[in-house]
Amino acid sequence: LLAVGRLHPVKGFDLLIDAMKIVISKYPNTILYIIGEERYEVGYKSRLIDQINKNLLANNIFLLG
């Protein structure tokens, strides 16, 4: 799967990561690539990375920039 957009809370990438937990529980080989730059919300990318790691999704979700 692919999601593209600037890394900002209004884009809902945190909600997408939560939804991916459900998808990955049923389809463990699913991969999500998130492509986007952090411009206006400094620290949001770090929060997304923390959320990915906390939910043990680092092998399925990748932030490519």
C-alpha atoms as a PDB file:
ATOM      1  CA  LEU A   1       0.000   0.000   0.000  1.00  0.00           C
ATOM      2  CA  LEU A   2       1.106   3.573  -0.601  1.00  0.00           C
ATOM      3  CA  ALA A   3       0.156   6.835   1.109  1.00  0.00           C
ATOM      4  CA  VAL A   4       1.491  10.175  -0.084  1.00  0.00           C
ATOM      5  CA  GLY A   5       1.184  13.595   1.564  1.00  0.00           C
ATOM      6  CA  ARG A   6       2.971  16.051   3.791  1.00  0.00           C
ATOM      7  CA  LEU A   7       3.561  14.745   7.289  1.00  0.00           C
ATOM      8  CA  HIS A   8       1.017  16.795   9.219  1.00  0.00           C
ATOM      9  CA  PRO A   9      -1.640  15.704  11.748  1.00  0.00           C
ATOM     10  CA  VAL A  10      -4.445  16.922   9.477  1.00  0.00           C
ATOM     11  CA  LYS A  11      -3.482  14.203   6.971  1.00  0.00           C
ATOM     12  CA  GLY A  12      -4.328  11.424   9.444  1.00  0.00           C
ATOM     13  CA  PHE A  13      -1.287   9.214   9.068  1.00  0.00           C
ATOM     14  CA  ASP A  14      -1.622   8.311  12.754  1.00  0.00           C
ATOM     15  CA  LEU A  15      -5.110   6.968  12.020  1.00  0.00           C
ATOM     16  CA  LEU A  16      -3.766   5.068   9.026  1.00  0.00           C
ATOM     17  CA  ILE A  17      -1.156   3.406  11.247  1.00  0.00           C
ATOM     18  CA  ASP A  18      -3.900   2.383  13.689  1.00  0.00           C
ATOM     19  CA  ALA A  19      -5.921   0.948  10.800  1.00  0.00           C
ATOM     20  CA  MET A  20      -2.877  -0.929   9.545  1.00  0.00           C
ATOM     21  CA  LYS A  21      -2.702  -2.819  12.859  1.00  0.00           C
ATOM     22  CA  ILE A  22      -6.006  -4.446  11.911  1.00  0.00           C
ATOM     23  CA  VAL A  23      -4.987  -5.126   8.326  1.00  0.00           C
ATOM     24  CA  ILE A  24      -1.635  -6.607   9.341  1.00  0.00           C
ATOM     25  CA  SER A  25      -3.265  -8.846  11.949  1.00  0.00           C
ATOM     26  CA  LYS A  26      -5.257 -10.470   9.109  1.00  0.00           C
ATOM     27  CA  TYR A  27      -2.667 -10.120   6.344  1.00  0.00           C
ATOM     28  CA  PRO A  28       0.782 -10.136   7.989  1.00  0.00           C
ATOM     29  CA  ASN A  29       2.714  -9.673   4.732  1.00  0.00           C
ATOM     30  CA  THR A  30       1.098  -6.296   4.006  1.00  0.00           C
ATOM     31  CA  ILE A  31       3.514  -3.416   3.535  1.00  0.00           C
ATOM     32  CA  LEU A  32       2.671   0.305   3.768  1.00  0.00           C
ATOM     33  CA  TYR A  33       4.963   2.987   2.377  1.00  0.00           C
ATOM     34  CA  ILE A  34       4.299   6.532   3.549  1.00  0.00           C
ATOM     35  CA  ILE A  35       5.907   9.149   1.335  1.00  0.00           C
ATOM     36  CA  GLY A  36       5.977  12.740   2.519  1.00  0.00           C
ATOM     37  CA  GLU A  37       8.067  15.450   4.074  1.00  0.00           C
ATOM     38  CA  GLU A  38       7.680  17.098   7.450  1.00  0.00           C
ATOM     39  CA  ARG A  39       7.379  20.834   6.815  1.00  0.00           C
ATOM     40  CA  TYR A  40       5.096  22.609   9.248  1.00  0.00           C
ATOM     41  CA  GLU A  41       4.651  20.205  12.150  1.00  0.00           C
ATOM     42  CA  VAL A  42       8.111  19.627  13.610  1.00  0.00           C
ATOM     43  CA  GLY A  43       8.256  16.386  15.562  1.00  0.00           C
ATOM     44  CA  TYR A  44       5.273  14.737  13.860  1.00  0.00           C
ATOM     45  CA  LYS A  45       7.496  12.308  11.972  1.00  0.00           C
ATOM     46  CA  SER A  46       9.099  11.276  15.270  1.00  0.00           C
ATOM     47  CA  ARG A  47       5.654  10.663  16.763  1.00  0.00           C
ATOM     48  CA  LEU A  48       4.719   8.483  13.798  1.00  0.00           C
ATOM     49  CA  ILE A  49       7.946   6.502  14.147  1.00  0.00           C
ATOM     50  CA  ASP A  50       7.260   6.026  17.859  1.00  0.00           C
ATOM     51  CA  GLN A  51       3.723   4.867  17.082  1.00  0.00           C
ATOM     52  CA  ILE A  52       5.007   2.387  14.491  1.00  0.00           C
ATOM     53  CA  ASN A  53       7.620   0.995  16.881  1.00  0.00           C
ATOM     54  CA  LYS A  54       5.254   0.864  19.857  1.00  0.00           C
ATOM     55  CA  ASN A  55       2.802  -1.217  17.828  1.00  0.00           C
ATOM     56  CA  LEU A  56       5.557  -3.502  16.497  1.00  0.00           C
ATOM     57  CA  LEU A  57       4.885  -2.512  12.889  1.00  0.00           C
ATOM     58  CA  ALA A  58       8.419  -1.556  11.869  1.00  0.00           C
ATOM     59  CA  ASN A  59       8.618  -4.497   9.450  1.00  0.00           C
ATOM     60  CA  ASN A  60       5.407  -3.456   7.712  1.00  0.00           C
ATOM     61  CA  ILE A  61       5.303   0.362   7.683  1.00  0.00           C
ATOM     62  CA  PHE A  62       8.057   2.502   6.205  1.00  0.00           C
ATOM     63  CA  LEU A  63       8.383   6.307   6.163  1.00  0.00           C
ATOM     64  CA  LEU A  64      10.298   7.104   2.982  1.00  0.00           C
ATOM     65  CA  GLY A  65      10.361  10.881   3.030  1.00  0.00           C
END
